[in-house]
Coordinates of C-alpha atoms and ligand atoms in Angstrom, one line a residue:
X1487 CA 31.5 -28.8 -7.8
X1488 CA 29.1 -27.9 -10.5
X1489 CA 26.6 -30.4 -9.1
X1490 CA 26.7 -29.2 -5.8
X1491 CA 26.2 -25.2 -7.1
X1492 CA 22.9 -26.0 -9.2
X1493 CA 21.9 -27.4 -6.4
X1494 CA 22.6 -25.5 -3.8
X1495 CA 19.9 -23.0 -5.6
X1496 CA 16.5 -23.4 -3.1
X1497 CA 13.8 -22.8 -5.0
X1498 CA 11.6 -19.5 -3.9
X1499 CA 7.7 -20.7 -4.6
X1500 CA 8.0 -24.4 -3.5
X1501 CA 8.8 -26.1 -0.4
X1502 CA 12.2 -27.9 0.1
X1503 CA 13.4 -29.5 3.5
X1504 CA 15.8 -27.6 5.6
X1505 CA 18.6 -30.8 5.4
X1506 CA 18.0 -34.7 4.5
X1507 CA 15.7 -36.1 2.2
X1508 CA 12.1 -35.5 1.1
X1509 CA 9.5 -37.7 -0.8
X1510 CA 5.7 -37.6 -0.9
X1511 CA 3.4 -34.7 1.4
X1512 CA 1.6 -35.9 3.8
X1513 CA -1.0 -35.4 6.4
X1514 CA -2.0 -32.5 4.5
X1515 CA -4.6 -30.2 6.5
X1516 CA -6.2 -27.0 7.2
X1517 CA -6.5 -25.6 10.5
X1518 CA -9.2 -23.4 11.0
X1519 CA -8.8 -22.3 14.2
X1520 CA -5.4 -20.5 13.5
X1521 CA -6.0 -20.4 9.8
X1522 CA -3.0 -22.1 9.1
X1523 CA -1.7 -25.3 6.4
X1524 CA 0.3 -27.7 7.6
X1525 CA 2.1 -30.5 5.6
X1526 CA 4.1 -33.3 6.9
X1527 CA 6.0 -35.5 4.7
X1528 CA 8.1 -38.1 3.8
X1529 CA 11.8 -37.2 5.7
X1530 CA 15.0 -38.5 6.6
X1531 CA 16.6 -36.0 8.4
X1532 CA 19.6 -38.1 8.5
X1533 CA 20.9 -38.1 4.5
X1534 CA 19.5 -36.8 1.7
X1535 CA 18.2 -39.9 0.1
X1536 CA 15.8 -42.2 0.9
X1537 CA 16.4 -44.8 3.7
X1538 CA 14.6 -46.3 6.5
X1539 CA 14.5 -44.8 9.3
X1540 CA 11.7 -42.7 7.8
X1541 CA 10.1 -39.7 9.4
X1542 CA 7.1 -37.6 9.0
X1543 CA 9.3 -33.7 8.5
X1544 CA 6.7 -31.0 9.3
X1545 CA 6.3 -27.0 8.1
X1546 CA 3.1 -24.4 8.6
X1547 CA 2.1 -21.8 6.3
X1548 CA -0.4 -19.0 6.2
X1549 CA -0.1 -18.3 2.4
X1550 CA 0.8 -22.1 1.2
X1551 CA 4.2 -20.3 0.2
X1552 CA 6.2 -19.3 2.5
X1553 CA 7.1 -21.9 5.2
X1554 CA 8.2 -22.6 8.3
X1555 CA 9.8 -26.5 9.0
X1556 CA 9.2 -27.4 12.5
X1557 CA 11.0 -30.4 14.5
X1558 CA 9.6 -33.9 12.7
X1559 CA 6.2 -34.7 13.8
X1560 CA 6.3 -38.2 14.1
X1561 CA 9.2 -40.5 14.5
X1562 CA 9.9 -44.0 14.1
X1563 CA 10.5 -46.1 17.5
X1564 CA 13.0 -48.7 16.2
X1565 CA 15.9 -48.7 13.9
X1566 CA 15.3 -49.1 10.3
X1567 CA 11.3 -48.2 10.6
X1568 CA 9.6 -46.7 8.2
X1569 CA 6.9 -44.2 9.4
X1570 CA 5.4 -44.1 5.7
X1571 CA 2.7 -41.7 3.7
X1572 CA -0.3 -40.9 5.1
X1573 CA -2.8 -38.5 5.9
X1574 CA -4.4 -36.1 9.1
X1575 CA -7.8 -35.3 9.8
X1576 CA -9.4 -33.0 12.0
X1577 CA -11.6 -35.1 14.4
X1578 CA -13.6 -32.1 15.9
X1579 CA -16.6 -34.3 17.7
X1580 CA -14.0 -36.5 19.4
X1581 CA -15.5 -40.3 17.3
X1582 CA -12.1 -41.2 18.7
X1583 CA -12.2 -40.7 22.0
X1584 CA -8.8 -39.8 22.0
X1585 CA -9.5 -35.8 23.2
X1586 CA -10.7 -34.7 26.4
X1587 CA -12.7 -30.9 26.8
X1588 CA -9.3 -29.3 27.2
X1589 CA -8.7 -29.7 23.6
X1590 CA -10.1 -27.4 21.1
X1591 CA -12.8 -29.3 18.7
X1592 CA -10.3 -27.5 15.8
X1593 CA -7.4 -29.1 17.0
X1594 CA -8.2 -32.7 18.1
X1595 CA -6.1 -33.5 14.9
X1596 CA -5.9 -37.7 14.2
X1597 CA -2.7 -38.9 11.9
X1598 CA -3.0 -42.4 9.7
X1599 CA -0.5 -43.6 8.1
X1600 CA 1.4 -46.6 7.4
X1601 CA 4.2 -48.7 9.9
X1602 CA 7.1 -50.6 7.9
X1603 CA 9.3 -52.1 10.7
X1604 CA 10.7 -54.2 8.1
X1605 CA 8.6 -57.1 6.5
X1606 CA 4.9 -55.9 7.0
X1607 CA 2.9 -52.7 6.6
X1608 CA 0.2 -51.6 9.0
X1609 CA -2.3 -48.8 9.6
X1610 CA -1.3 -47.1 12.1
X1611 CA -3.1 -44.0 14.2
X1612 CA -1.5 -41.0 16.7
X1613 CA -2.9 -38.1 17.7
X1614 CA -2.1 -34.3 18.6
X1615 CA -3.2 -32.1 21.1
X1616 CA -1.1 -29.4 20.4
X1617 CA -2.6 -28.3 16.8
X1618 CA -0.3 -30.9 14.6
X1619 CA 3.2 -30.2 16.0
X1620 CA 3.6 -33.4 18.0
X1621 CA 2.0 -36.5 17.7
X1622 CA 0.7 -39.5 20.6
X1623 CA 0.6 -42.5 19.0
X1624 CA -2.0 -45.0 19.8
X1625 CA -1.3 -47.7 22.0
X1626 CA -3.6 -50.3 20.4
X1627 CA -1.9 -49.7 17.0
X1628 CA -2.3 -51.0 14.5
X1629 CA -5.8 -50.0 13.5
X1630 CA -5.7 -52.4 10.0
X1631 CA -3.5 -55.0 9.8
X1632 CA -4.2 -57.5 6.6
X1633 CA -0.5 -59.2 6.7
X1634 CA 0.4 -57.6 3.9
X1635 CA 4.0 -56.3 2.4
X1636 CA 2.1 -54.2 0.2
X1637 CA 0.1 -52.2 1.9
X1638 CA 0.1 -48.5 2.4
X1639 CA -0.5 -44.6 2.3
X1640 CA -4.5 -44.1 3.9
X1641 CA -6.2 -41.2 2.9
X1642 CA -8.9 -40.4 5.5
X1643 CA -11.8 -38.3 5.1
X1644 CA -15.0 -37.4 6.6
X1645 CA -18.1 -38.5 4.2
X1646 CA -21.4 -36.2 5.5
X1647 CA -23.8 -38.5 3.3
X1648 CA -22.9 -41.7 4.8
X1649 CA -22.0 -40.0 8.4
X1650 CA -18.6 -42.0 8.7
X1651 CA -14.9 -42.1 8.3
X1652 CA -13.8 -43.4 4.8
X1653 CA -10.1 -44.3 4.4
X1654 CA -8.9 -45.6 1.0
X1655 CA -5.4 -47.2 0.9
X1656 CA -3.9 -49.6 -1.6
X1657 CA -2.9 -53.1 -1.6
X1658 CA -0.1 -51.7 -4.2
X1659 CA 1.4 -54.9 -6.0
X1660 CA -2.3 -56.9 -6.3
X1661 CA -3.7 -53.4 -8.3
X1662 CA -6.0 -52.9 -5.4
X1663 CA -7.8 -49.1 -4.3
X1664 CA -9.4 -50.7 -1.4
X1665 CA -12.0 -48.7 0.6
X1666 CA -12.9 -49.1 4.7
X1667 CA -15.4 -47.2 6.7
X1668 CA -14.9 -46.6 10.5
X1669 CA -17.3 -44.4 13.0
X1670 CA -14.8 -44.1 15.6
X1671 CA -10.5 -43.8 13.5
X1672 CA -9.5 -47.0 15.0
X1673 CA -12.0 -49.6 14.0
X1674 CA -12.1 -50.1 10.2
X1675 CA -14.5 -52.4 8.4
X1676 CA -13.9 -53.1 5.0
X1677 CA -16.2 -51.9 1.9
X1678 CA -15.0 -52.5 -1.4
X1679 CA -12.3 -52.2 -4.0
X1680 CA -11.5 -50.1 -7.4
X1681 CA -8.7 -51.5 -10.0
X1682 CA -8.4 -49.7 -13.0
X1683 CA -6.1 -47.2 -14.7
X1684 CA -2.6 -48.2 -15.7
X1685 CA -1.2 -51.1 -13.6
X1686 CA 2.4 -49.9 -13.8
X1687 CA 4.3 -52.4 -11.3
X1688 CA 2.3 -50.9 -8.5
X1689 CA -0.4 -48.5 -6.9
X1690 CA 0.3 -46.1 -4.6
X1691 CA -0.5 -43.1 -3.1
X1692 CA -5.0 -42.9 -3.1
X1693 CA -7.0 -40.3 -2.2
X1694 CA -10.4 -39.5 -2.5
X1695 CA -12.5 -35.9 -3.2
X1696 CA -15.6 -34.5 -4.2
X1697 CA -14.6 -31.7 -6.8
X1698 CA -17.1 -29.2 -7.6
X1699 CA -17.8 -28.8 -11.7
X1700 CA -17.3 -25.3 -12.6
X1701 CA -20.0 -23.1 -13.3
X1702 CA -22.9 -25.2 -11.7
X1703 CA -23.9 -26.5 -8.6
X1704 CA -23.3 -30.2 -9.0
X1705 CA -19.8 -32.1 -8.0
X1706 CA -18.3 -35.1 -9.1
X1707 CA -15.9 -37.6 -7.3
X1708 CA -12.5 -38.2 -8.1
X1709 CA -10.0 -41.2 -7.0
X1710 CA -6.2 -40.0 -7.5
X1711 CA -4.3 -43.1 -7.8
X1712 CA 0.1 -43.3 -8.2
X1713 CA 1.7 -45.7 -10.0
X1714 CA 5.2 -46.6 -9.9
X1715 CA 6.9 -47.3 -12.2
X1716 CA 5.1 -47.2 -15.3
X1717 CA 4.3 -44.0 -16.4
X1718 CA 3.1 -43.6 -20.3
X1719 CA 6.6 -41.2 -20.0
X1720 CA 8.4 -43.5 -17.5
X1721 CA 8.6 -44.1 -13.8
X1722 CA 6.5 -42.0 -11.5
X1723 CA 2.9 -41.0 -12.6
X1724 CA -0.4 -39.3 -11.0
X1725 CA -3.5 -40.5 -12.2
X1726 CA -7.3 -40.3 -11.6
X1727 CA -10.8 -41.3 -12.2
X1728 CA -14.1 -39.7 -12.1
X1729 CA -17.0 -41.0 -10.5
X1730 CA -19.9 -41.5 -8.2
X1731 CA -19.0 -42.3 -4.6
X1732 CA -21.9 -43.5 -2.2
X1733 CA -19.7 -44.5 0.8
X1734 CA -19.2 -47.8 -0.1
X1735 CA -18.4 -48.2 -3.7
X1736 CA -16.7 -45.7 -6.2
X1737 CA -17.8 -46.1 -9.5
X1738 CA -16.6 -44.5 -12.4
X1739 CA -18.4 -42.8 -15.0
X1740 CA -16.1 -43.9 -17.9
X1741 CA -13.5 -46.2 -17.9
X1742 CA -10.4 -43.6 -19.1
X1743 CA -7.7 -43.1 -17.0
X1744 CA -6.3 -39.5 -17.0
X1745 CA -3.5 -37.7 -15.4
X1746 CA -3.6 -35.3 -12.9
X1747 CA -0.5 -34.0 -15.3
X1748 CA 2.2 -35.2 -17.8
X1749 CA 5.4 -33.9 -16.9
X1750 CA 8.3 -36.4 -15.5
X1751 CA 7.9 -34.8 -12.0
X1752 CA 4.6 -34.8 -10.6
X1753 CA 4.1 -37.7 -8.0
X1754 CA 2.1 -38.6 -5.0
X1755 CA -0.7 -36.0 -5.1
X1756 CA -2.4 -35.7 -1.6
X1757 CA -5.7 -33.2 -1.2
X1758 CA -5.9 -30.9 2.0
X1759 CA -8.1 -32.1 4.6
X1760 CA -10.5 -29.7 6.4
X1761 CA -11.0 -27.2 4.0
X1762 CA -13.4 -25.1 3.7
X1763 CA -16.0 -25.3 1.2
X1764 CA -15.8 -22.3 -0.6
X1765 CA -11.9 -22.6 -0.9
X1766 CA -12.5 -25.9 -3.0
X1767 CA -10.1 -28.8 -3.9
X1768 CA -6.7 -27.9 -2.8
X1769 CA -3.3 -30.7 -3.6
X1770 CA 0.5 -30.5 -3.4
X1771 CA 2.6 -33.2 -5.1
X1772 CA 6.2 -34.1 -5.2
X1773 CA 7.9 -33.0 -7.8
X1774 CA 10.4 -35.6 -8.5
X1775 CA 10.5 -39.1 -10.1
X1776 CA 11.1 -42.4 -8.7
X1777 CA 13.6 -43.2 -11.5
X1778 CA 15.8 -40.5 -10.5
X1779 CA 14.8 -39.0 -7.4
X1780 CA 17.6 -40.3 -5.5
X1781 CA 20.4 -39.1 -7.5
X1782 CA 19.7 -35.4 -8.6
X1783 CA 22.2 -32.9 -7.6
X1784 CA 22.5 -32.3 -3.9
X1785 CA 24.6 -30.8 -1.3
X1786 CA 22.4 -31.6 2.3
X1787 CA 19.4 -31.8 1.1
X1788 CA 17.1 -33.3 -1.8
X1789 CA 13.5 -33.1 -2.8
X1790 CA 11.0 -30.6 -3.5
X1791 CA 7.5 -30.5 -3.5
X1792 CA 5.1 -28.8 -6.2
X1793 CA 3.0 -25.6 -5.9
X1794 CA -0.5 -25.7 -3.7
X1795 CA -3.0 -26.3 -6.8
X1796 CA -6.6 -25.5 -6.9
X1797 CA -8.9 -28.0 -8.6
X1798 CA -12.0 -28.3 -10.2
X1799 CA -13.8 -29.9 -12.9
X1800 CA -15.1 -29.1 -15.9
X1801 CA -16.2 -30.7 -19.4
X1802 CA -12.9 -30.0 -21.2
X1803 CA -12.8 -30.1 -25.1
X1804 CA -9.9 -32.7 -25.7
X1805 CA -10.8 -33.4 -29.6
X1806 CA -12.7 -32.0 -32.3
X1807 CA -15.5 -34.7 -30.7
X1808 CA -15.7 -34.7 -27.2
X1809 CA -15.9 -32.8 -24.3
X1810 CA -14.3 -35.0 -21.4
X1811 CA -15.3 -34.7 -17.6
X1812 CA -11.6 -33.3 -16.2
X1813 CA -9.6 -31.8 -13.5
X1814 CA -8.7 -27.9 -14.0
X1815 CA -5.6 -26.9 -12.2
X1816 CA -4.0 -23.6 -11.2
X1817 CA -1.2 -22.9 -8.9
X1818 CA -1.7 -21.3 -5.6
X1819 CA 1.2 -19.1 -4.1
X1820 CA 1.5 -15.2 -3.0
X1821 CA 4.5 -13.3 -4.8
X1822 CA 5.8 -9.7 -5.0
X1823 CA 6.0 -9.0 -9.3
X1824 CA 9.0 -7.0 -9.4
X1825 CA 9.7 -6.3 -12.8
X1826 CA 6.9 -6.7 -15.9
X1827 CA 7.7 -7.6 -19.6
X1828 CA 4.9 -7.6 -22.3
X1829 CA 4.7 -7.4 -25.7
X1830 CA 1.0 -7.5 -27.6
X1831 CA 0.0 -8.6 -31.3
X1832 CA 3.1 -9.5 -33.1
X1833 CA 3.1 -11.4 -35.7
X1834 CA 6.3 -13.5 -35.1
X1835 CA 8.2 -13.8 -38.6
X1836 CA 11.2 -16.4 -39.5
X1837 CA 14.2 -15.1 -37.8
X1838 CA 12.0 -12.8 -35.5
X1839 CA 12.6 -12.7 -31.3
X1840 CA 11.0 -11.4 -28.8
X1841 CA 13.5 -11.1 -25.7
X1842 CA 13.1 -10.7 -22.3
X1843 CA 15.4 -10.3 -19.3
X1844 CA 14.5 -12.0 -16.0
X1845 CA 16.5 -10.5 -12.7
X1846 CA 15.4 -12.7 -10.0
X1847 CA 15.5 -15.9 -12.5
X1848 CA 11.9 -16.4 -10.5
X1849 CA 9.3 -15.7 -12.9
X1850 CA 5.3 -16.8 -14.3
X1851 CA 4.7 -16.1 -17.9
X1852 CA 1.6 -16.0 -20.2
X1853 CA 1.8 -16.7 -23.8
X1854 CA -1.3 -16.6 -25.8
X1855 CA -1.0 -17.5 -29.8
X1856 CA -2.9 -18.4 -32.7
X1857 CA -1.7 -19.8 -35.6
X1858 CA -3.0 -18.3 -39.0
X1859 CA -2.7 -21.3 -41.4
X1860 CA -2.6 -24.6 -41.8
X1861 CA 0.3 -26.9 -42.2
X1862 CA 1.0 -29.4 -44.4
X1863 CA 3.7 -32.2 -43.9
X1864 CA 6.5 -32.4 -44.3
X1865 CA 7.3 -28.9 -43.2
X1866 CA 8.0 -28.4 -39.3
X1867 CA 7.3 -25.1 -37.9
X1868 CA 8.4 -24.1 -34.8
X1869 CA 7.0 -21.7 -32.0
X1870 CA 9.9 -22.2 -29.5
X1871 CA 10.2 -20.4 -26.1
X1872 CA 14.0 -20.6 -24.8
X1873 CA 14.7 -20.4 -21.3
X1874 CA 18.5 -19.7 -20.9
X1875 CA 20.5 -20.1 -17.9
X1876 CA 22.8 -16.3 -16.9
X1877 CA 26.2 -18.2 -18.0
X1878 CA 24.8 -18.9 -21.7
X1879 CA 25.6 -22.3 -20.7
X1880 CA 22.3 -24.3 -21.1
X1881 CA 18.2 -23.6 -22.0
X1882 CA 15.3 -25.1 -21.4
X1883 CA 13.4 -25.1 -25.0
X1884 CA 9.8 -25.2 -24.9
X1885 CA 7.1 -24.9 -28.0
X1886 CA 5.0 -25.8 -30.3
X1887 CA 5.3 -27.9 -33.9
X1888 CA 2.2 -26.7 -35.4
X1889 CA 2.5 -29.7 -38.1
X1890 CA 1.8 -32.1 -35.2
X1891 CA 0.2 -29.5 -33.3
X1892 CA 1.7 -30.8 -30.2
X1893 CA 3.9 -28.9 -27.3
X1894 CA 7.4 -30.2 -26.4
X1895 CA 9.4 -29.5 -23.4
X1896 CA 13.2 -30.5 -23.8
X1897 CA 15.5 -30.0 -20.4
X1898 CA 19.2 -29.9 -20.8
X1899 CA 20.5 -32.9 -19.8
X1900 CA 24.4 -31.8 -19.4
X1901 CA 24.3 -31.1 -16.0
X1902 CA 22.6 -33.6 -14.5
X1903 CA 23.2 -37.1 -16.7
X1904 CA 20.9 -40.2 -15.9
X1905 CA 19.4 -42.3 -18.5
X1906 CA 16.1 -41.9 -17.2
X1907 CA 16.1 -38.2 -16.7
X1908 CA 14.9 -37.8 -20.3
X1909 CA 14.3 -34.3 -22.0
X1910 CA 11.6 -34.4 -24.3
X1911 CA 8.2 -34.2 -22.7
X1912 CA 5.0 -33.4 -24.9
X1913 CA 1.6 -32.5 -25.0
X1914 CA -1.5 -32.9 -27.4
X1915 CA -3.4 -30.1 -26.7
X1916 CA -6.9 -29.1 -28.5
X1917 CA -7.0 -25.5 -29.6
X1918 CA -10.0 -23.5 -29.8
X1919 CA -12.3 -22.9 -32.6
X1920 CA -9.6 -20.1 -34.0
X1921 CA -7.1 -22.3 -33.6
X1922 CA -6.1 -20.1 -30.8
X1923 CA -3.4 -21.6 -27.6
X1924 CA -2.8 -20.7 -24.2
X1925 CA 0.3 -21.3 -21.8
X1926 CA 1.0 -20.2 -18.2
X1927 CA 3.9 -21.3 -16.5
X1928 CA 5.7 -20.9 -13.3
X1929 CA 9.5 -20.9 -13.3
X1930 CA 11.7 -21.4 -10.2
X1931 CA 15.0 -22.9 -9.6
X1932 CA 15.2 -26.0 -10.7
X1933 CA 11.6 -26.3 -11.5
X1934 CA 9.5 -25.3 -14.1
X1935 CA 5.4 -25.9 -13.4
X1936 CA 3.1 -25.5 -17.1
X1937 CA -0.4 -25.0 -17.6
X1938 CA -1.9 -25.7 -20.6
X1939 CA -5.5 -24.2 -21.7
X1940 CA -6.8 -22.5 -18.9
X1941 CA -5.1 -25.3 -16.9
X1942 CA -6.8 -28.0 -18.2
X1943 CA -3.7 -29.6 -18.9
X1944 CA -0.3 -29.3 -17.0
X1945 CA 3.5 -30.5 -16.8
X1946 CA 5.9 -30.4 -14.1
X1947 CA 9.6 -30.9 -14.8
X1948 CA 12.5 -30.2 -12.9
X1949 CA 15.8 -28.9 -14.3
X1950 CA 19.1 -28.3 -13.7
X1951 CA 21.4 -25.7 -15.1
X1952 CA 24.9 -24.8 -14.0
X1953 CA 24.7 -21.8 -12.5
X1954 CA 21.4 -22.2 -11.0
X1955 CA 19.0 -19.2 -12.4
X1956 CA 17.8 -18.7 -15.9
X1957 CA 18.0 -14.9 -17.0
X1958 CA 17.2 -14.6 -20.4
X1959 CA 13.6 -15.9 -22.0
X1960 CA 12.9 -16.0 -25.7
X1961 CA 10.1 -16.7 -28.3
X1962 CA 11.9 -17.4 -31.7
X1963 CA 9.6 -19.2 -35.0
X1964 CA 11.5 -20.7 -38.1
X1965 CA 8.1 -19.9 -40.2
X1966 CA 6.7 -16.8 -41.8
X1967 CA 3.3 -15.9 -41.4
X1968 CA 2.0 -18.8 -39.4
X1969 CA 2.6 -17.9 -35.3
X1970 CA 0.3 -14.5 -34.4
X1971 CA 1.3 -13.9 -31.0
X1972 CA -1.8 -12.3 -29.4
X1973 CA 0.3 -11.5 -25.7
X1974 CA 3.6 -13.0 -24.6
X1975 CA 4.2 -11.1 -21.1
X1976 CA 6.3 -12.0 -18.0
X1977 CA 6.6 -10.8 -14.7
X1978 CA 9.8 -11.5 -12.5
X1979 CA 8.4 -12.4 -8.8
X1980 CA 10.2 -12.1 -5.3
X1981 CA 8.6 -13.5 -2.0
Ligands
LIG3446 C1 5.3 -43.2 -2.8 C2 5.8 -44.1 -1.7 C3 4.6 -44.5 -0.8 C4 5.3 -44.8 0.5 C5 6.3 -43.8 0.6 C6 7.6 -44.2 1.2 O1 6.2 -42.3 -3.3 O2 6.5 -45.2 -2.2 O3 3.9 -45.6 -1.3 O4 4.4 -44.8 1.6 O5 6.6 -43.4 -0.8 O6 8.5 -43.2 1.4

């Protein structure tokens, strides 16, 4: 019964399905004719858990918060198919031939994704004349067939340099990005492929998109790239690369892999398609983990999906040494503040709090801090930021050792027990010159979204408590004279 109430919580600021299961997003896009998002994903409408049949689930937004699930978009024709990830793009000159004049050039809206009847996975196409909300699918499907078990999720885009399609889609279990070109969405040629990064057991999940570099003129490319299992913190990971992309070839300027973040639950980034320009690089991930996914509290349904992000790049500052070439991420989603909390220039002694009461259990908090010493071993001193739920019952406890000048993030792990739902995340994080740190998170049921440095760094962890909403947030230290705290505010939000 106290499974079934934590989970019974929806979340406010991120997208769950109405009943049955939900993995990756999908078929992400922008419609600019009715200035509306739309994301599909990865549904069975059936159970909440993954099984084949698989469907793509579908919702619409006009503020990439609230949202509105319409019937699934596309449906498997046989028993135990698998309509798997994939992604939509807006074919506005009609290079597929599959619109007529009676279509708007805005909505002649072409899905990819992959088929699993069972022992094989194809490309397949559909289309949709009625702005995304049901799908045609192509009779002379499939559109790239390599007989392969292992091979899955196209991202599509349109490159204007090289005036063609480019789809990148893994060949998961060789360690294979590989990357096809096609003038028309149906015939693909092939062009090259990218292996790099952690192997994990398996890619999944590419994507491909020229980010601009903050502050100048110039963009870089990135390749987003999932692997599962094998995350540095176990199971489900998002990484990327950065690079040059010419149509043909990525190539990356370094040969580091970095994550797109490094919480346990952060999986299966996609980009929006058909963005505008000036709106940037815009993703949504889901925030869950392979190792556990399955077998968090539920009543009918399971699965979440992260926040919109914004993303840019910019030469980040990740040691005393180097400035590294890396994503900047902040959350997109419109809320009412109800209720404000802020306290400025404290310095936080042993024994100190600062306390704060949260109504809605909703919330986004800043906490900027510098610490005024340094530390030598073997003392530990703590910045620690509790998160408690409204029975007393459990906390989330989230800080800083300033010996190992690291951030932890420890879940409770009472409610929901699992081996690999572990509690102890952390983060190395460069200060600034004056040894100054910044953190802005976003806090909803059973999910807890972190942004490190201007978001140069973030984590995404789910949590569980037993009675659903935290209410009480505190910053305590077990040192004296170490932990200025330049602004710790917090703002309660409503939708
Ligand atoms: C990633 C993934 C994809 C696949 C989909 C199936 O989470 O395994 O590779 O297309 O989920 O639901």
């Amino acid at each position: 019964a106290v499974l079934a109430c934590a989970a019974e919580v929806r979340p406010l600021l991120h997208f769950t399905p109405e009943k049955g299961w939900l993995n990756d997003p999908n078929g992400l896009f922008y419609d600019r004719k009715d200035d509306i998002w739309h994301i599909y994903f990865q549904s069975n409408p059936k159970n909440p858990f993954w099984e084949k049949e698989l469907h793509w689930g579908h919702a619409t937004s006009k503020d990439l918060t609230n949202w509105t699930q319409h019937e699934s978009a596309i449906n498997p024709s046989h028993r135990g198919e698998g309509i798997l990830s994939g992604s939509v793009v807006v074919d506005r000159n009609n290079t597929s031939g599959f619109f007529n004049d009676s279509v708007h050039p805005e909505h002649r809206i072409v899905a990819l994704y992959t088929r699993n009847p069972g022992l094989i996975e194809t490309q397949e196409a559909a289309y949709s004349v009625d702005g995304g909300y049901t799908f045609t699918k192509y009779e002379k499907n499939p559109v790239l067939d390599v007989k392969s078990s292992q091979f899955r999720d196209p991202k599509v885009m349109w490159h204007e340099a090289s005036n063609q399609w480019i789809m990148t889609v893994v060949e998961a279990q060789d360690y294979q990005i590989q990357i096809y070109g096609s003038d028309d969405l149906k015939n693909w040629n092939f062009h090259s492929n990218f292996s790099a990064g952690y192997p994990g057991f398996q890619f999944e999940c590419p994507g491909l998109s020229e980010v601009p570099i903050a502050g100048t003129n110039e963009t870089k490319w990135v390749l987003f790239l999932a692997i599962n299992p094998g995350a540095p913190w176990g199971g489900s990971a998002s990484q990327y690369f950065v690079g040059d992309f010419d149509g043909y070839e990525f190539k990356a300027i370094d040969s580091l892999t970095r994550f797109v973040d490094i919480g346990k639950d952060y999986y299966a980034l996609q980009t929006f398609s058909n963005v505008e320009k000036k709106d940037g690089v815009i993703g949504i991930s889901w925030a869950s983990n392979w190792q556990y996914a399955n077998k968090v509290p539920a009543s009918n349904w399971r699965g979440m999906l992260a926040m919109a992000r914004n993303f840019t790049l910019d030469y980040v500052s990740v040691n005393p040494q180097k400035k590294l070439l890396s994503l900047v991420e902040s959350p997109i989603f419109e809320a009412n503040v109800s209720k404000t909390s802020e306290k400025k220039n404290v310095k936080l002694q042993k024994g100190d709090s600062i306390e704060f009461e949260t109504k809605s259990g909703v919330f986004e908090f800043e906490l900027d801090f510098q610490t005024m010493k340094n530390i030598t071993y073997p003392e530990q001193p703590n910045l620690d930021l509790y998160i408690t739920s409204s029975n007393g019952k459990e906390s989330i406890r989230f800080g800083f050792e300033a010996d190992v000048g690291a951030f932890y993030f420890d879940r409770p792990t009472n409610v929901f027990q699992n081996p690999y739902y572990s509690n102890v995340v952390t983060a190395n994080i460069q200060p600034t010159k004056k040894y100054e740190y910044n953190i802005y998170g976003v806090v909803d049921q059973n999910v807890i979204e972190l942004f490190f440095m201007n978001g140069t760094t973030s984590s995404t962890n789910i949590f569980y408590f037993s009675d659903g909403k935290p209410s009480k947030v505190e910053l305590k230290s077990n040192y004296n004279d170490l932990f200025k705290i330049q602004k710790f505010s917090l703002r309660d939000l409503s939708v």
